[in-house]
Short mmCIF file of C-alpha atoms in Angstrom, two decimals:
data_model
loop_
_atom_site.label_atom_id
_atom_site.label_comp_id
_atom_site.label_asym_id
_atom_site.label_seq_id
_atom_site.Cartn_x
_atom_site.Cartn_y
_atom_site.Cartn_z
CA UNK A 95 0.00 0.00 0.00
CA UNK A 96 1.25 3.45 -0.90
CA UNK A 97 -0.05 6.66 0.69
CA UNK A 98 0.55 10.10 -0.81
CA UNK A 99 -0.16 13.27 1.17
CA UNK A 100 -2.22 15.60 -1.04
CA UNK A 101 -3.15 18.15 1.62
CA UNK A 102 -1.71 18.87 5.04
CA UNK A 103 -1.03 21.92 7.20
CA UNK A 104 2.65 21.92 6.27
CA UNK A 105 4.68 21.84 3.09
CA UNK A 106 8.22 20.54 2.66
CA UNK A 107 11.39 22.24 1.43
CA UNK A 108 12.09 21.65 -2.26
CA UNK A 109 8.62 20.17 -2.83
CA UNK A 110 6.63 22.93 -4.42
CA UNK A 111 3.08 22.10 -3.45
CA UNK A 112 0.43 24.07 -1.59
CA UNK A 113 -0.74 23.47 1.97
CA UNK A 114 -3.75 24.44 4.07
CA UNK A 115 -5.08 23.53 7.54
CA UNK A 116 -6.87 20.46 6.25
CA UNK A 117 -6.20 16.86 5.24
CA UNK A 118 -6.31 14.66 2.15
CA UNK A 119 -4.48 11.41 1.36
CA UNK A 120 -4.37 9.37 -1.85
CA UNK A 121 -3.99 5.65 -1.20
CA UNK A 122 -3.15 2.86 -3.63
CA UNK A 123 -3.54 -0.76 -2.58
CA UNK A 124 -2.87 -2.98 -5.54
CA UNK A 125 -5.09 -1.73 -8.36
CA UNK A 126 -7.52 0.01 -5.99
CA UNK A 127 -7.26 3.79 -5.63
CA UNK A 128 -8.75 5.57 -2.63
CA UNK A 129 -9.11 9.26 -1.84
CA UNK A 130 -9.22 9.72 1.94
CA UNK A 131 -10.75 13.14 2.70
CA UNK A 132 -10.47 16.06 0.31
CA UNK A 133 -9.23 19.03 2.29
CA UNK A 134 -10.88 22.44 2.57
CA UNK A 135 -10.56 23.80 -0.98
CA UNK A 136 -9.40 22.76 -4.45
CA UNK A 137 -5.76 22.51 -3.33
CA UNK A 138 -5.91 18.70 -3.23
CA UNK A 139 -6.75 18.73 -6.94
CA UNK A 140 -3.87 21.09 -7.75
CA UNK A 141 -1.37 19.04 -5.74
CA UNK A 142 -2.58 15.74 -7.19
CA UNK A 143 -2.04 17.04 -10.72
CA UNK A 144 1.44 18.32 -9.80
CA UNK A 145 2.26 14.91 -8.28
CA UNK A 146 1.09 13.03 -11.38
CA UNK A 147 -1.96 11.52 -9.66
CA UNK A 148 -5.13 11.17 -11.75
CA UNK A 149 -8.06 11.55 -9.34
CA UNK A 150 -10.50 10.66 -12.13
CA UNK A 151 -9.35 7.05 -11.61
CA UNK A 152 -10.37 7.00 -7.94
CA UNK A 153 -12.39 3.91 -6.98
CA UNK A 154 -13.44 4.91 -3.45
CA UNK A 155 -13.72 8.28 -1.74
CA UNK A 156 -13.67 7.94 2.06
CA UNK A 157 -14.76 10.78 4.33
CA UNK A 158 -13.40 10.36 7.86
CA UNK A 159 -16.03 12.74 9.29
CA UNK A 160 -18.11 15.73 8.31
CA UNK A 161 -16.00 18.75 9.23
CA UNK A 162 -15.30 21.15 6.39
CA UNK A 163 -11.50 20.85 6.54
CA UNK A 164 -12.00 17.25 5.40
CA UNK A 165 -15.04 17.64 3.13
CA UNK A 166 -14.75 21.21 1.80
CA UNK A 167 -13.07 19.99 -1.38
CA UNK A 168 -16.11 17.97 -2.47
CA UNK A 169 -17.74 20.77 -4.55
CA UNK A 170 -14.42 21.23 -6.35
CA UNK A 171 -14.17 17.48 -6.96
CA UNK A 172 -17.67 17.25 -8.43
CA UNK A 173 -17.02 20.32 -10.59
CA UNK A 174 -13.82 18.62 -11.76
CA UNK A 175 -15.87 15.56 -12.76
CA UNK A 176 -18.35 17.75 -14.65
CA UNK A 177 -15.54 19.44 -16.60
CA UNK A 178 -13.87 16.11 -17.33
CA UNK A 179 -17.16 14.68 -18.57
CA UNK A 180 -17.63 17.67 -20.89
CA UNK A 181 -14.12 17.06 -22.21
CA UNK A 182 -14.99 13.37 -22.83
CA UNK A 183 -12.34 12.19 -20.39
CA UNK A 184 -12.51 8.71 -18.91
CA UNK A 185 -13.93 8.85 -15.37
CA UNK A 186 -14.19 6.02 -12.86
CA UNK A 187 -17.54 6.22 -11.09
CA UNK A 188 -16.43 6.13 -7.43
CA UNK A 189 -18.04 4.90 -4.25
CA UNK A 190 -18.43 7.62 -1.61
CA UNK A 191 -17.97 5.82 1.72
CA UNK A 192 -18.68 7.37 5.11
CA UNK A 193 -20.78 7.28 8.28
CA UNK A 194 -24.40 8.54 7.92
CA UNK A 195 -23.79 11.31 10.48
CA UNK A 196 -21.12 12.84 8.24
CA UNK A 197 -23.89 14.84 6.57
CA UNK A 198 -25.34 16.26 9.80
CA UNK A 199 -25.47 20.07 9.74
CA UNK A 200 -22.62 21.53 11.78
CA UNK A 201 -21.85 25.13 12.73
CA UNK A 202 -19.13 27.05 14.52
CA UNK A 203 -19.94 29.05 17.64
CA UNK A 204 -20.77 32.08 15.47
CA UNK A 205 -23.27 30.06 13.41
CA UNK A 206 -20.91 29.71 10.44
CA UNK A 207 -21.45 26.38 8.61
CA UNK A 208 -18.52 24.00 9.15
CA UNK A 209 -20.09 20.74 7.99
CA UNK A 210 -20.06 18.81 4.75
CA UNK A 211 -21.10 21.19 1.94
CA UNK A 212 -22.79 18.55 -0.24
CA UNK A 213 -25.62 16.10 0.41
CA UNK A 214 -25.64 12.35 -0.29
CA UNK A 215 -28.37 12.97 -2.88
CA UNK A 216 -26.13 15.32 -4.84
CA UNK A 217 -23.12 12.99 -4.61
CA UNK A 218 -25.18 10.17 -6.12
CA UNK A 219 -25.03 12.07 -9.41
CA UNK A 220 -21.32 11.23 -9.50
CA UNK A 221 -21.10 7.79 -7.92
CA UNK A 222 -22.54 5.31 -5.47
CA UNK A 223 -22.97 6.50 -1.88
CA UNK A 224 -22.43 3.95 0.90
CA UNK A 225 -23.42 5.14 4.37
CA UNK A 226 -22.53 2.77 7.18
CA UNK A 227 -21.59 2.81 10.84
CA UNK A 228 -20.18 -0.72 10.53
CA UNK A 229 -16.68 -1.82 9.45
CA UNK A 230 -16.41 -2.42 5.72
CA UNK A 231 -13.64 -3.95 3.63
CA UNK A 232 -12.43 -1.79 0.74
CA UNK A 233 -9.71 -4.24 -0.32
CA UNK A 234 -8.75 -7.59 1.24
CA UNK A 235 -6.34 -5.71 3.53
CA UNK A 236 -7.83 -2.24 3.86
CA UNK A 237 -10.79 -1.64 6.14
CA UNK A 238 -13.11 1.30 6.85
CA UNK A 239 -13.46 1.04 10.63
CA UNK A 240 -16.98 2.47 10.93
CA UNK A 241 -18.28 4.11 14.10
CA UNK A 242 -15.78 3.91 16.95
CA UNK A 243 -17.27 3.14 20.37
CA UNK A 244 -16.25 5.45 23.20
CA UNK A 245 -14.75 2.73 25.38
CA UNK A 246 -13.04 5.50 27.37
CA UNK A 247 -15.54 8.42 27.40
CA UNK A 248 -13.08 10.76 29.11
CA UNK A 249 -10.50 10.34 26.32
CA UNK A 250 -12.38 11.69 23.32
CA UNK A 251 -11.06 14.77 21.56
CA UNK A 252 -13.91 17.27 21.63
CA UNK A 253 -14.87 19.43 18.69
CA UNK A 254 -15.60 23.15 18.85
CA UNK A 255 -18.49 22.73 16.39
CA UNK A 256 -22.20 22.45 17.15
CA UNK A 257 -25.08 20.41 15.74
CA UNK A 258 -28.79 21.16 15.85
CA UNK A 259 -31.06 19.29 18.25
CA UNK A 260 -34.71 19.69 19.39
CA UNK A 261 -33.35 21.57 22.40
CA UNK A 262 -31.24 23.85 20.22
CA UNK A 263 -27.54 23.78 19.32
CA UNK A 264 -25.39 21.30 21.25
CA UNK A 265 -21.69 20.38 21.06
CA UNK A 266 -20.88 18.15 18.11
CA UNK A 267 -19.99 14.66 19.42
CA UNK A 268 -18.54 13.72 16.00
CA UNK A 269 -19.94 10.22 16.36
CA UNK A 270 -19.09 9.64 12.70
CA UNK A 271 -15.34 9.97 13.29
CA UNK A 272 -13.65 6.97 11.69
CA UNK A 273 -10.42 5.86 10.06
CA UNK A 274 -8.93 3.32 7.70
CA UNK A 275 -7.00 0.29 8.94
CA UNK A 276 -4.47 -1.54 6.77
CA UNK A 277 -3.15 -4.99 7.66
CA UNK A 278 0.56 -4.88 6.89
CA UNK A 279 3.02 -7.68 7.55
CA UNK A 280 4.22 -5.76 10.64
CA UNK A 281 0.76 -5.13 12.07
CA UNK A 282 -2.03 -2.62 11.68
CA UNK A 283 -1.55 0.78 10.07
CA UNK A 284 -4.16 3.33 11.19
CA UNK A 285 -4.94 6.16 8.76
CA UNK A 286 -6.77 8.84 10.72
CA UNK A 287 -8.52 12.10 9.87
CA UNK A 288 -8.83 13.93 13.19
CA UNK A 289 -9.21 11.09 15.73
CA UNK A 290 -12.06 12.87 17.52
CA UNK A 291 -12.95 9.49 19.07
CA UNK A 292 -9.59 9.59 20.86
CA UNK A 293 -6.53 7.57 19.94
CA UNK A 294 -7.13 5.10 22.79
CA UNK A 295 -10.65 4.29 21.59
CA UNK A 296 -9.55 4.15 17.96
CA UNK A 297 -6.67 1.74 18.59
CA UNK A 298 -8.77 -0.49 20.86
CA UNK A 299 -11.52 -0.79 18.25
CA UNK A 300 -9.08 -1.47 15.42
CA UNK A 301 -7.48 -4.24 17.45
CA UNK A 302 -10.88 -5.72 18.29
CA UNK A 303 -12.21 -5.69 14.73
CA UNK A 304 -8.99 -6.85 13.06
CA UNK A 305 -7.93 -9.42 15.65
CA UNK A 306 -4.37 -8.10 15.72
CA UNK A 307 -2.79 -6.38 18.73
CA UNK A 308 0.18 -5.05 16.76
CA UNK A 309 0.00 -1.38 15.77
CA UNK A 310 2.72 -0.86 13.17
CA UNK A 311 1.99 2.81 12.53
CA UNK A 312 -0.47 5.66 12.95
CA UNK A 313 -0.67 8.49 10.43
CA UNK A 314 -2.98 11.48 10.53
CA UNK A 315 -4.39 14.12 12.82
CA UNK A 316 -4.61 13.27 16.53
CA UNK A 317 -6.53 16.44 17.47
CA UNK A 318 -4.30 17.37 20.39
CA UNK A 319 -3.51 20.93 19.28
CA UNK A 320 -5.87 22.33 21.94
CA UNK A 321 -5.21 19.67 24.58
CA UNK A 322 -3.69 20.64 27.91
CA UNK A 323 -0.31 19.31 29.00
CA UNK A 324 -1.86 16.63 31.22
CA UNK A 325 -3.82 15.14 28.33
CA UNK A 326 -0.78 15.26 26.04
CA UNK A 327 1.32 13.42 28.64
CA UNK A 328 -1.48 10.89 29.07
CA UNK A 329 -1.61 10.14 25.35
CA UNK A 330 2.18 9.91 25.03
CA UNK A 331 2.40 7.51 27.98
CA UNK A 332 -0.48 5.39 26.69
CA UNK A 333 1.04 5.06 23.22
CA UNK A 334 4.36 3.97 24.72
CA UNK A 335 2.77 1.46 27.11
CA UNK A 336 0.35 -0.03 24.58
CA UNK A 337 2.96 -0.90 21.96
CA UNK A 338 2.11 1.65 19.28
CA UNK A 339 4.80 1.63 16.58
CA UNK A 340 5.78 4.52 14.30
CA UNK A 341 3.75 7.73 14.44
CA UNK A 342 3.32 10.17 11.57
CA UNK A 343 1.54 13.10 13.25
CA UNK A 344 0.04 15.82 11.11
CA UNK A 345 -2.84 18.26 10.65
CA UNK A 346 -4.48 18.84 14.08
CA UNK A 347 -1.93 17.02 16.26
CA UNK A 348 -0.07 20.13 17.39
CA UNK A 349 3.62 20.71 18.06
CA UNK A 350 3.55 20.13 21.87
CA UNK A 351 1.93 16.72 21.33
CA UNK A 352 4.40 15.78 18.59
CA UNK A 353 7.31 16.68 20.87
CA UNK A 354 5.85 14.58 23.71
CA UNK A 355 5.23 11.59 21.45
CA UNK A 356 8.80 11.78 20.15
CA UNK A 357 10.17 10.83 23.57
CA UNK A 358 9.18 7.18 23.03
CA UNK A 359 8.43 6.80 19.33
CA UNK A 360 10.01 7.25 15.94
CA UNK A 361 8.28 10.32 14.55
CA UNK A 362 8.59 11.12 10.87
CA UNK A 363 7.76 14.69 9.84
CA UNK A 364 5.42 14.67 6.89
CA UNK A 365 3.96 17.32 4.64
CA UNK A 366 2.32 17.75 1.28
CA UNK A 367 4.09 15.47 -1.18
CA UNK A 368 5.22 12.85 1.33
CA UNK A 369 4.83 9.28 0.07
CA UNK A 370 4.78 6.32 2.46
CA UNK A 371 4.65 2.62 1.66
CA UNK A 372 3.76 -0.46 3.70
CA UNK A 373 4.18 -3.98 2.37
CA UNK A 374 1.50 -6.58 2.94
CA UNK A 375 3.93 -9.48 3.25
CA UNK A 376 3.11 -13.03 2.26
CA UNK A 377 -0.60 -13.81 2.31
CA UNK A 378 -1.69 -17.25 3.51
CA UNK A 379 -5.04 -18.89 2.83
CA UNK A 380 -7.85 -17.04 4.59
CA UNK A 381 -5.53 -14.40 6.00
CA UNK A 382 -6.78 -11.51 3.91
CA UNK A 383 -10.35 -11.69 5.24
CA UNK A 384 -9.46 -12.25 8.86
CA UNK A 385 -11.47 -9.30 10.15
CA UNK A 386 -14.03 -9.80 12.90
CA UNK A 387 -17.68 -9.03 12.41
CA UNK A 388 -18.83 -5.85 14.13
CA UNK A 389 -20.61 -6.46 17.43
#
């Protein structure tokens, strides 16, 4: 599996791409191409073109959750498809995969919309829409984790957004927060958007569903940029004690958290243009589908 960073908060020296406070990864597992989140604007399209990646060949588009820094690029993506269709270009009709709550209306404290800008009905003009809170295999080794139970309710990473309720606006619990899990030969690789469910809950659920205690790597936002020092120390200690392998922190992790995690882990700085690869190793009979059913 190869992962290319299309959008991230940071850019890298001598790699002339554009960054923004958002996230988008392009993943290739065998012949299957996956777009994981699409940033805030059209920058992911610009960077993909500069990196030689044809997003018109994308098989599956995964949205980790509904916040606009992960879904804001959708109108630009659909407009890109419309232009490509007018130009008679070949377009793969993708599957849009996400939790049903991704499309819940969300606002900032000032009432500014910060949720997904497009509806499932509109997206169905461009591809199939699969809404599920259950784990779902994308390839024999790559899994959409579905809704992550809050095993440790005090360890979620709260959002500053709000959702509407019969009683009026209430804090957004981001119940749709999910990630991808890849079964490499060294263990599980977690590909996260913002980890609003909390890294402890996310890792525990991945281990439960996949039946593998080994965490080879975690890449993505850990949403610790607003966490206090006690919470950052708690996460760093937990990752060290629970056998988490390499960490590739980005987006909403925050510098203090990255520094704390570096005390016990190999941290690799990443930015727009970074490419990472994990081998699947030798596959034995039945091994590729050894994921547990959701309970």
